[in-house]
């Protein structure tokens, strides 16, 4: 029997070491050269509750999660009860014999804790899974060693011995569970999730200041950055609240440092006054909003795309902004770099709108080409010909060249009392002082808004994939990319003409670039993780085009290809 | 040589007789005495009458949101430690809207100076009670008088072991200028709470009211004695002490970041070989 991919689900309580086990397996699979898509689903608690970590693995390229479970590793009885019904035809459950012994043809009882005691039972489990999938014992063993060494654990040896014992035991069972084909990838790929990619993308973009207040699912951006702050010489600061976080970033940016903050909906709500401040003072700042279901505290650890309209309109008054919506991990890295460039070039707030699914979803990522890394250089744009710097000098693009306090053009140390930078949250004259001259007001409003034309000229264009003039066009944005494309691929195999249109940037939006595609389709359907179809509404508002139908999900779980295909039936 | 002329002379939008005029004067004198040129100084302010002060002298200015000047200043300082950063705003801005930032800035001990024009009222919004208004203070919005107890900023700052805590009075301008000088020269967080009459909206705490009560701490007062400082700071009523109430030598927050003193962040290029190593660690 051959499968196009194997969907492994590891289930258990919080505090059982599930994440460690799963992450070692994730890294091992990537190191071995497989493609993976991880879906983490956890409850908002530190102990107990039910958590699951799904790894879909394949020897060919995959980009979406999958629903049926081929291999269930149950660390507790509850996981068997909860996930048995998701098991595919040929699916298998592996569970510790100490937990249960109900007879069932699809259940294998393994001596996880009998072999090594409760302390090391997860390493036995890792060995069992590795053998079952036909993975090279060494590759996974080395990954395990690396993981424990990195975390300074003293028990690396015991874990390795337990791992091998589990591996041996499984080999002897001579299971007929389908093995993975030989891995397709040889180059050393990176195992990264969406949040790690944003964090690393920001470092590569030349970020010099990051501030945050912890909030799931954004926190792991801060955690990742904290690992590298000293080495990469940027300031990382946990602020007293989100208002402080974004004001610090604005202050840092004002003094010349490319800056970023990361939060989720509730924390972002607190930041909105300062989003407007950044718009008014023309201070670049990159704002990551990792969405989770709202309103209010909502479902803290689940996923949703419910904050599109919020982020689009956040902040009082009118000023330009750009909103990027990465569709996968590689895009998350690259688009973060672009976000920094757009922010720096147009001196305005720029957003990266992601969500819990992508934040926590590990993928196998091709190493980034360091020759093409292009960090922003704040000093290069700060060139002014005039003697005295004018912070908000009127230009035809609306963009005023910047200098920074204490420095004149090109970051040369300021030597004259003419080299001053004056910024004001009040309406201001070109030299930065507050004014109530209403004709100045008009020219300043127009100056700021003119920058949107420049932002439009550097748009990340929507990606059209599939058959031209399709019978069916699926429209999506952000993290639903992979599932939508895979659903389309499956439909195409049934003989339909299908295409997808994915947006990595949802603001600004230029109708001329894609409306013809929408019109050319027999039927258009939007795919969104929210209850009201916010993106379809935005397209209608901006272009007049009404997308016919929506497939929406708002139970907190990610949209899967199966969910889309089922939605098409109704 | 830095001279008063470098700091300019501007027409203000303040009422004649307002204590802010004297604070502005004391500030300029302090900067000149410290030999600081305008381009070396960054003022960060919030919103209010006091927060307009930086517009009335030559310096770098970030005039941000009501209550949010301290975090802006913190970010700016951490990314360019060469700057002398002075935060200047009103009692409502700093102790009310921005109260949490006040506490956090003291805890961090970031190297900046906080100047608060404390007129015990909201001037710009035309006379509502502020966090430092006294019980019974009647305004159009508090017609039955203020019910809450006032916030005592110097007491709180000393309780939190702030690096430098002083109180001044706009009416004693020369003394005040000395306090500002000492505060700006201090490494670490420094607070100068300045009693400032608002002639338009505070008819209780007037120039005369303050002038009668304020006295300058004697020469032998020891500002390093925290217990004594705490007692002094709680003095309010018939006598109000002015001067450096407390100081210590806590390390400045910037000291915890090994690289920030090596020039402005804007000039630090990305270290690509290190980035390569970081990326490699995700294999
Ligand atoms: C978020 C926000 N809330 C309220 C205001 C309105 N507002 C402006 S200044 C101010 C109070 C000013 O009082 P204070 O800080 O003591 O300064 P003063 O005018 O007395 O110098 C208020 C409430 C505002 N600008 N922003
Ligand atoms: S209202 Fe009060 S604080 Fe404002 S300028 Fe007039 S006197 Fe000064
Ligand atoms: Mg006031």
Short mmCIF file of C-alpha atoms in Angstrom, two decimals, chain A residues 85 91 127 133 149 158 178 180 209 227 243 278 286 298 301 330 340 350 367 393 416 420 422 510 518-519 536:
data_model
loop_
_atom_site.label_atom_id
_atom_site.label_comp_id
_atom_site.label_asym_id
_atom_site.label_seq_id
_atom_site.Cartn_x
_atom_site.Cartn_y
_atom_site.Cartn_z
CA UNK A 85 -13.18 8.25 14.89
CA UNK A 91 -4.86 3.77 10.32
CA UNK A 127 11.75 5.10 18.74
CA UNK A 133 7.62 4.89 9.57
CA UNK A 149 22.21 18.81 24.39
CA UNK A 158 19.12 7.60 29.03
CA UNK A 178 2.96 1.73 5.24
CA UNK A 180 7.51 6.44 4.10
CA UNK A 209 14.42 47.04 18.34
CA UNK A 227 17.39 33.53 21.73
CA UNK A 243 0.66 50.51 24.86
CA UNK A 278 2.94 56.43 13.88
CA UNK A 286 6.21 46.88 11.78
CA UNK A 298 -12.06 34.41 22.87
CA UNK A 301 -4.95 29.05 21.74
CA UNK A 330 8.68 30.79 3.60
CA UNK A 340 10.40 46.50 6.93
CA UNK A 350 3.01 48.29 8.25
CA UNK A 367 17.57 27.51 3.42
CA UNK A 393 9.27 68.61 4.03
CA UNK A 416 25.12 72.11 14.47
CA UNK A 420 17.19 68.96 14.75
CA UNK A 422 10.93 67.65 15.49
CA UNK A 510 -5.78 47.24 -6.70
CA UNK A 518 -12.62 36.82 -10.98
CA UNK A 519 -14.87 37.65 -13.92
CA UNK A 536 -14.90 39.04 0.27
#
